[in-house]
Amino acid sequence: MAIRMSYRPLVLTFLLSLAATGCTSSSGDGGDAGGKLTVWLAVDAQESWPQLVQSTNDRFTQAHPGVKVDVQYQQWTTKNQKLDAVLAGKNVPDVVEMGNSETTNYIVNGAFAAVDPAKYDQSANWLPALADACRADGKTYCVPYYVGARVGIYRTDQFARAGVADAPKTYPELLSALDKLKATLGPEDPNYSALYMPGRYWYAAMAFVKDAGGEIAVKEGDKWKSTLGAPGSVAGLTEWKRLIDTYYVGDRAKDNSDQPAVVGQGRVGVFYGNTWESAMATDERSGGDPKLKDKFGTFPFPGPSGKLLPPFLGGSTLAVPAKSSRKELASDWIRMFTDTQSQKALIAVDTLPNNTVQLAEVAAGGINGPAAQAAATGGWMTPFAPGWTSVEKSNILPEMLERIANNKASVQDAAREADQRINEVINER
């Protein structure tokens, strides 16, 4: 749920401009006298909290008798392509779920209607990584839904074998634990990685950039500029490369997409990921091993800076398309689906809430406790630049990291080349 696939065709600016010029199916709300409210949610809701969807629909139909809620579940890999297509016409969904790294281009092109934050619970305490993705020119165009944060996940039995009593709390403790894992299990298995860190895992690498004071890109005036070649960014990438060279054994041209399946093979001591990945590593359907059940622990991943490694806060928001003819009803459904009661339901299924107040309600001793601690640091987000989806689609960051990991280029040279490529597309609307 933390990695969101983005798609933006070349004609998007034209298609979305139709929404901004008033080509809508209705300027009103259609009233409460029957009809249908169409909601597009990602499959995460269907798979992990269907009861919350049903209870929200029940509450909504009580408040708006006769209005039927039609929830249609979308795959992350095709959702935006489908949305771009329907925005060209008049028959649009009334509510759409968007990854928080996907919203900017749609907002600047007028695809979403503005909403009033005052109508939503905890809006003053929304996590910045979600709230900032919804804001432009002093207005709010979407509502934070939930968030995820990566943590350290470790094999408790391997820690015991290596004589490591507790999960690391500091970066020196982490390195010490990895050294002991490598010394204890490495001689038994040449394919053992004390730390699993594939070369194209850019969410991990950029966390080290952020920890060192670097940024992917910064806004200068009304333009964005890539800064991976700046000293802080280079320092973070250099430390990330040192960890790979010291503790990772494996294909450096891989990304983290099959991380749970690899961890499930039993040759990994520590990995950096979402808490749900430990469950997938024990699930045969995901390529995992059921024998590893109850053998994973989690900890807030410490950074070289002495603070927690700032995680990418990937999550979702909910928006009302500008062409929707039932904007008020759509906003009210979102209000119920994201209110304090609903956020408690998300916490109960090990999902982080959309606000800092309820983040404190996540049980510290539970599997998601470390993720809540990590999220509380504020984490980091990809640049809220109009062309960021083009950056991701071009695979600039993974390709830079692969070159570094495989010693095809120095950190400085690879970062400088990535800066040039990013600058070519990051300001595209």
Coordinates of C-alpha atoms in Angstrom, one line a residue:
M1 CA 0.0 0.0 0.0
A2 CA 3.0 2.4 0.3
I3 CA 4.1 2.1 -3.4
R4 CA 1.7 3.7 -5.8
M5 CA 2.0 3.2 -9.6
S6 CA 1.4 6.4 -11.6
Y7 CA 0.3 6.9 -15.2
R8 CA -0.1 10.2 -17.1
P9 CA -0.7 10.2 -20.8
L10 CA 0.5 13.1 -23.0
V11 CA -3.1 14.3 -23.5
L12 CA -3.8 14.6 -19.8
T13 CA -3.5 18.4 -19.7
F14 CA -6.1 18.7 -22.5
L15 CA -8.5 16.2 -20.9
L16 CA -8.4 17.8 -17.5
S17 CA -8.8 21.3 -18.9
L18 CA -12.3 20.2 -19.9
A19 CA -13.1 19.9 -16.2
A20 CA -11.8 23.4 -15.5
T21 CA -13.9 25.0 -18.3
G22 CA -17.2 23.7 -16.9
C23 CA -17.9 20.7 -19.1
T24 CA -19.7 18.9 -16.3
S25 CA -22.7 16.6 -16.2
S26 CA -24.4 19.0 -13.7
S27 CA -23.4 22.0 -11.7
G28 CA -25.6 21.0 -8.8
D29 CA -25.6 18.1 -6.4
G30 CA -28.5 16.0 -7.7
G31 CA -30.2 16.2 -4.4
D32 CA -30.8 13.4 -2.0
A33 CA -33.9 12.0 -3.8
G34 CA -32.4 8.7 -4.9
G35 CA -29.8 8.0 -7.5
K36 CA -26.3 6.6 -7.2
L37 CA -23.0 7.8 -5.7
T38 CA -20.1 6.1 -7.4
V39 CA -16.9 5.6 -5.3
W40 CA -13.6 4.3 -6.6
L41 CA -11.4 2.8 -4.0
A42 CA -8.2 0.9 -4.3
V43 CA -8.3 -2.9 -3.6
D44 CA -6.6 -2.3 -0.2
A45 CA -10.0 -1.5 1.2
Q46 CA -11.6 -4.5 -0.2
E47 CA -8.9 -6.8 1.0
S48 CA -8.1 -5.3 4.4
W49 CA -11.1 -3.3 5.8
P50 CA -14.3 -4.2 3.9
Q51 CA -16.3 -3.8 7.2
L52 CA -15.3 -0.2 7.3
V53 CA -16.6 0.4 3.8
Q54 CA -19.9 -1.4 4.6
S55 CA -20.4 0.5 7.8
T56 CA -19.7 3.8 6.1
N57 CA -22.2 3.0 3.4
D58 CA -24.8 2.0 6.0
R59 CA -24.3 5.3 7.9
F60 CA -24.4 7.3 4.6
T61 CA -27.7 5.7 3.4
Q62 CA -29.3 6.4 6.8
A63 CA -28.3 10.1 6.4
H64 CA -29.3 10.2 2.7
P65 CA -32.2 7.7 2.1
G66 CA -32.6 6.5 -1.4
V67 CA -29.0 7.2 -2.5
K68 CA -27.2 4.0 -3.4
V69 CA -23.5 3.8 -2.9
D70 CA -21.7 1.9 -5.7
V71 CA -18.2 1.1 -4.6
Q72 CA -15.9 0.0 -7.4
Y73 CA -12.5 -1.4 -6.5
Q74 CA -9.5 -0.4 -8.6
Q75 CA -6.0 -1.8 -9.1
W76 CA -3.2 0.6 -8.4
T77 CA -1.5 -0.3 -11.7
T78 CA -4.5 0.7 -13.9
K79 CA -6.5 3.2 -11.7
N80 CA -5.0 6.4 -13.1
Q81 CA -5.2 5.3 -16.7
K82 CA -8.9 4.5 -16.2
L83 CA -9.5 7.8 -14.4
D84 CA -7.8 9.8 -17.2
A85 CA -10.1 8.1 -19.7
V86 CA -13.3 8.9 -17.9
L87 CA -12.3 12.5 -17.2
A88 CA -12.6 13.1 -20.9
G89 CA -16.3 12.4 -20.8
K90 CA -19.2 13.3 -18.5
N91 CA -19.8 10.0 -16.6
V92 CA -17.2 10.3 -13.8
P93 CA -17.0 8.7 -10.4
D94 CA -18.0 10.9 -7.5
V95 CA -15.2 9.9 -5.2
V96 CA -11.7 8.7 -6.2
E97 CA -8.8 7.4 -4.1
M98 CA -5.4 8.8 -5.0
G99 CA -2.0 8.0 -3.7
N100 CA -0.5 11.0 -2.1
S101 CA 2.3 11.1 -4.7
E102 CA -0.3 11.2 -7.5
T103 CA -2.4 14.2 -6.7
T104 CA -0.4 17.2 -7.8
N105 CA -0.8 16.9 -11.5
Y106 CA -4.5 16.3 -11.3
I107 CA -4.9 19.3 -8.9
V108 CA -3.0 21.8 -11.0
N109 CA -5.0 20.7 -14.1
G110 CA -8.3 21.3 -12.4
A111 CA -9.5 17.7 -12.2
F112 CA -10.7 17.9 -8.5
A113 CA -13.2 20.1 -6.8
A114 CA -12.1 22.1 -3.7
V115 CA -13.4 20.8 -0.3
D116 CA -13.8 22.6 3.0
P117 CA -11.3 21.1 5.6
A118 CA -13.5 22.4 8.5
K119 CA -16.1 19.7 7.7
Y120 CA -13.7 16.9 8.4
D121 CA -12.6 15.4 11.7
Q122 CA -9.0 16.2 12.8
S123 CA -8.3 18.3 9.8
A124 CA -6.1 20.6 11.9
N125 CA -4.0 17.6 12.8
W126 CA -3.8 15.8 9.4
L127 CA -0.3 14.4 8.7
P128 CA 1.6 16.9 6.5
A129 CA 2.6 14.2 4.1
L130 CA -1.0 13.7 3.3
A131 CA -2.4 17.2 3.8
D132 CA 0.3 18.9 1.7
A133 CA -0.5 16.6 -1.2
C134 CA -4.0 18.0 -1.2
R135 CA -3.3 21.7 -1.1
A136 CA -2.6 24.2 -3.8
D137 CA -3.1 28.0 -3.9
G138 CA -4.6 28.2 -0.4
K139 CA -7.3 25.6 -1.2
T140 CA -7.8 21.9 -0.3
Y141 CA -8.6 19.5 -3.1
C142 CA -8.6 16.1 -1.3
V143 CA -9.0 14.5 2.1
P144 CA -6.3 12.4 3.8
Y145 CA -7.3 8.8 4.3
Y146 CA -4.5 6.6 5.7
V147 CA -0.7 6.4 5.7
G148 CA 2.1 3.8 5.9
A149 CA 5.6 4.0 7.1
R150 CA 8.5 1.6 6.6
V151 CA 10.4 0.2 9.6
G152 CA 13.1 -2.3 10.4
I153 CA 11.9 -5.9 10.3
Y154 CA 14.1 -8.7 11.7
R155 CA 14.2 -12.4 12.4
T156 CA 14.0 -12.8 16.1
D157 CA 15.4 -16.4 16.0
Q158 CA 18.4 -15.2 14.0
F159 CA 19.1 -12.4 16.5
A160 CA 19.0 -14.9 19.3
R161 CA 21.5 -17.2 17.4
A162 CA 23.8 -14.2 16.8
G163 CA 23.7 -13.2 20.5
V164 CA 21.7 -10.0 19.8
A165 CA 19.4 -9.5 22.8
D166 CA 17.3 -6.6 21.7
A167 CA 16.2 -4.7 18.5
P168 CA 18.6 -1.9 17.8
K169 CA 17.7 1.5 19.0
T170 CA 20.7 3.5 17.5
Y171 CA 22.6 3.3 14.3
P172 CA 25.8 1.9 16.0
E173 CA 23.6 -0.8 17.6
L174 CA 22.1 -1.6 14.2
L175 CA 25.6 -2.0 12.6
S176 CA 26.7 -4.1 15.5
A177 CA 23.7 -6.4 15.1
L178 CA 24.3 -6.7 11.3
D179 CA 28.0 -7.5 12.0
K180 CA 27.0 -10.3 14.4
L181 CA 24.4 -11.7 12.0
K182 CA 26.9 -11.7 9.1
A183 CA 29.6 -13.4 11.3
T184 CA 27.2 -16.0 12.6
L185 CA 25.1 -17.0 9.6
G186 CA 27.2 -15.8 6.7
P187 CA 29.7 -18.6 6.8
E188 CA 26.9 -21.2 6.7
D189 CA 25.3 -19.7 3.6
P190 CA 27.1 -17.6 0.9
N191 CA 23.7 -16.2 -0.2
Y192 CA 22.8 -14.9 3.3
S193 CA 22.2 -11.1 3.6
A194 CA 22.4 -9.6 7.1
L195 CA 20.5 -6.7 5.5
Y196 CA 18.3 -7.1 2.5
M197 CA 18.7 -3.9 0.4
P198 CA 18.3 -4.4 -3.4
G199 CA 20.0 -1.8 -5.6
R200 CA 16.8 -0.3 -7.1
Y201 CA 15.0 0.2 -3.8
W202 CA 14.7 3.9 -4.1
Y203 CA 12.3 4.5 -1.2
A204 CA 15.1 3.1 1.1
A205 CA 17.9 5.0 -0.5
M206 CA 16.0 8.3 -0.5
A207 CA 15.4 7.9 3.3
F208 CA 19.2 8.0 3.7
V209 CA 19.3 11.1 1.5
K210 CA 16.7 12.8 3.7
D211 CA 18.5 11.6 6.9
A212 CA 21.7 13.3 5.7
G213 CA 20.0 16.6 5.1
G214 CA 19.5 16.1 1.4
E215 CA 16.5 16.4 -0.8
I216 CA 15.4 14.9 -4.1
A217 CA 14.4 18.3 -5.4
V218 CA 13.6 21.7 -4.1
K219 CA 11.3 24.5 -5.4
E220 CA 13.1 27.7 -6.5
G221 CA 10.6 30.4 -7.3
D222 CA 7.9 28.7 -9.3
K223 CA 10.2 26.0 -10.6
W224 CA 11.4 22.7 -9.2
K225 CA 15.1 21.7 -9.3
S226 CA 16.7 18.3 -8.7
T227 CA 19.3 18.3 -5.9
L228 CA 20.6 14.8 -5.7
G229 CA 24.1 16.0 -6.5
A230 CA 24.1 18.4 -3.5
P231 CA 26.5 17.5 -0.6
G232 CA 23.8 16.2 1.8
S233 CA 22.2 14.0 -0.9
V234 CA 25.6 12.6 -1.9
A235 CA 26.4 11.8 1.7
G236 CA 23.2 9.9 2.2
L237 CA 23.7 7.9 -1.0
T238 CA 27.3 7.1 0.0
E239 CA 26.2 5.7 3.3
W240 CA 23.4 3.7 1.6
K241 CA 26.0 2.2 -0.8
R242 CA 28.3 1.3 2.1
L243 CA 25.5 -0.7 3.7
I244 CA 24.9 -2.6 0.4
D245 CA 28.6 -3.4 0.0
T246 CA 28.9 -4.6 3.6
Y247 CA 25.7 -6.5 4.3
Y248 CA 23.7 -7.3 1.1
V249 CA 24.3 -10.4 -0.9
G250 CA 22.2 -10.6 -4.0
D251 CA 21.2 -9.1 -7.3
R252 CA 21.9 -5.3 -7.2
A253 CA 19.7 -4.7 -10.3
K254 CA 16.6 -5.8 -8.4
D255 CA 14.0 -3.6 -6.7
N256 CA 12.0 -4.4 -3.6
S257 CA 8.8 -5.6 -5.4
D258 CA 9.3 -9.3 -4.4
Q259 CA 10.9 -8.5 -1.0
P260 CA 8.5 -10.6 1.1
A261 CA 9.0 -13.7 -1.1
V262 CA 12.8 -13.3 -0.9
V263 CA 12.7 -12.8 2.9
G264 CA 10.5 -15.9 3.1
Q265 CA 13.4 -18.0 1.8
G266 CA 15.0 -17.5 5.2
R267 CA 18.3 -16.0 4.0
V268 CA 17.7 -12.5 5.4
G269 CA 18.3 -11.2 8.9
V270 CA 16.9 -7.6 8.6
F271 CA 15.0 -5.8 6.0
Y272 CA 13.4 -2.3 5.6
G273 CA 9.8 -2.4 4.7
N274 CA 6.1 -2.1 5.6
T275 CA 4.9 -4.0 8.6
W276 CA 2.5 -6.1 6.5
E277 CA 5.4 -7.5 4.5
S278 CA 6.4 -9.7 7.4
A279 CA 3.0 -11.4 7.2
M280 CA 3.5 -11.9 3.5
A281 CA 6.8 -13.5 4.1
T282 CA 5.0 -16.2 6.0
D283 CA 2.2 -16.6 3.4
E284 CA 2.6 -19.3 0.7
R285 CA 0.4 -17.3 -1.6
S286 CA 3.1 -14.6 -1.6
G287 CA 6.0 -17.0 -2.0
G288 CA 6.6 -17.0 1.8
D289 CA 7.2 -19.8 4.3
P290 CA 4.5 -20.5 6.9
K291 CA 7.3 -22.0 9.2
L292 CA 8.5 -18.4 9.7
K293 CA 5.2 -17.3 11.4
D294 CA 5.9 -15.5 14.7
K295 CA 9.6 -15.2 13.9
F296 CA 9.6 -11.5 12.9
G297 CA 9.9 -8.4 15.1
T298 CA 9.8 -4.7 14.1
F299 CA 11.7 -1.6 15.2
P300 CA 11.9 2.0 14.2
F301 CA 14.9 2.0 11.8
P302 CA 17.6 4.3 13.2
G303 CA 19.5 6.6 10.9
P304 CA 23.2 7.6 10.7
S305 CA 22.2 11.1 11.8
G306 CA 21.4 9.8 15.3
K307 CA 17.7 10.3 14.7
L308 CA 15.2 7.7 13.3
L309 CA 15.6 7.2 9.6
P310 CA 12.8 9.3 8.1
P311 CA 10.5 7.0 6.2
F312 CA 8.6 7.8 3.0
L313 CA 5.0 8.4 4.2
G314 CA 3.1 6.8 1.4
G315 CA -0.6 6.8 1.8
S316 CA -3.9 7.7 0.2
T317 CA -6.3 10.6 -0.1
L318 CA -9.9 10.9 -1.4
A319 CA -11.0 13.5 -3.9
V320 CA -14.2 14.6 -5.6
P321 CA -13.8 15.0 -9.4
A322 CA -14.7 18.5 -10.6
K323 CA -17.2 16.9 -13.1
S324 CA -19.1 15.1 -10.4
S325 CA -22.8 16.1 -10.3
R326 CA -23.1 15.0 -6.6
K327 CA -20.2 16.9 -5.0
E328 CA -21.9 17.6 -1.6
L329 CA -23.0 13.9 -1.3
A330 CA -19.5 12.8 -2.3
S331 CA -17.9 15.1 0.3
D332 CA -20.3 13.7 3.0
W333 CA -19.4 10.1 2.2
I334 CA -15.7 11.0 2.5
R335 CA -16.4 12.8 5.8
M336 CA -17.9 9.6 7.2
F337 CA -15.2 7.4 5.8
T338 CA -12.4 9.4 7.3
D339 CA -13.9 10.6 10.6
T340 CA -12.5 9.7 14.0
Q341 CA -14.6 6.6 14.3
S342 CA -13.4 5.3 10.9
Q343 CA -9.8 6.0 11.7
K344 CA -10.2 3.9 14.9
A345 CA -11.3 1.1 12.6
L346 CA -8.2 1.4 10.5
I347 CA -6.0 1.4 13.5
A348 CA -7.7 -1.9 14.6
V349 CA -6.5 -3.5 11.4
D350 CA -2.9 -2.3 11.7
T351 CA -3.2 0.7 9.4
L352 CA -1.9 4.1 10.4
P353 CA -4.5 6.9 10.7
N354 CA -4.5 10.2 8.8
N355 CA -3.7 12.5 11.8
T356 CA -1.2 13.0 14.5
V357 CA -3.7 12.8 17.4
Q358 CA -4.8 9.3 16.6
L359 CA -1.3 8.2 15.6
A360 CA -0.7 8.3 19.4
E361 CA -3.5 5.7 19.8
V362 CA -1.5 3.0 17.9
A363 CA -0.4 0.4 20.5
A364 CA 3.4 0.9 21.1
G365 CA 3.9 -2.8 21.7
G366 CA 2.0 -3.9 18.6
I367 CA 3.4 -4.7 15.2
N368 CA 2.5 -1.2 13.9
G369 CA 3.9 0.6 17.0
P370 CA 7.3 1.2 15.4
A371 CA 5.6 2.4 12.2
A372 CA 3.6 4.9 14.2
Q373 CA 6.9 6.1 15.9
A374 CA 8.5 6.5 12.5
A375 CA 5.5 8.3 11.0
A376 CA 5.5 10.7 14.0
T377 CA 8.8 12.1 12.8
G378 CA 7.1 13.6 9.8
G379 CA 8.9 11.4 7.4
W380 CA 9.4 12.6 3.8
M381 CA 7.4 12.8 0.6
T382 CA 8.3 12.9 -3.1
P383 CA 8.3 16.5 -4.4
F384 CA 4.8 18.0 -5.0
A385 CA 5.9 18.9 -8.5
P386 CA 3.6 18.8 -11.5
G387 CA 6.0 16.5 -13.4
W388 CA 6.8 14.1 -10.6
T389 CA 4.7 11.3 -12.1
S390 CA 6.9 11.6 -15.2
V391 CA 10.0 11.3 -13.1
E392 CA 8.7 8.0 -11.6
K393 CA 7.5 6.7 -14.9
S394 CA 11.0 7.3 -16.4
N395 CA 12.6 5.2 -13.6
I396 CA 15.3 7.8 -13.1
L397 CA 15.9 7.1 -9.4
P398 CA 16.0 3.3 -9.7
E399 CA 18.4 3.5 -12.7
M400 CA 20.6 6.0 -10.8
L401 CA 20.8 3.6 -7.8
E402 CA 21.5 0.6 -9.9
R403 CA 24.5 2.3 -11.5
I404 CA 25.8 3.2 -8.1
A405 CA 25.1 -0.2 -6.6
N406 CA 26.8 -2.0 -9.4
N407 CA 29.8 0.4 -9.5
K408 CA 29.0 1.6 -13.0
A409 CA 29.3 5.2 -11.9
S410 CA 30.4 7.1 -8.8
V411 CA 27.8 8.5 -6.5
Q412 CA 28.6 12.0 -7.6
D413 CA 28.5 11.2 -11.3
A414 CA 25.3 9.1 -11.1
A415 CA 23.5 11.8 -9.0
R416 CA 24.6 14.6 -11.4
E417 CA 23.2 12.7 -14.4
A418 CA 20.0 12.0 -12.5
D419 CA 19.6 15.7 -11.7
Q420 CA 19.8 16.5 -15.4
R421 CA 17.2 13.9 -16.3
I422 CA 14.8 15.0 -13.6
N423 CA 15.1 18.7 -14.4
E424 CA 14.0 17.9 -18.0
V425 CA 10.5 16.6 -16.8
I426 CA 9.8 17.7 -13.2
N427 CA 8.1 20.9 -14.2
E428 CA 5.9 19.5 -16.9
R429 CA 2.1 20.0 -16.3

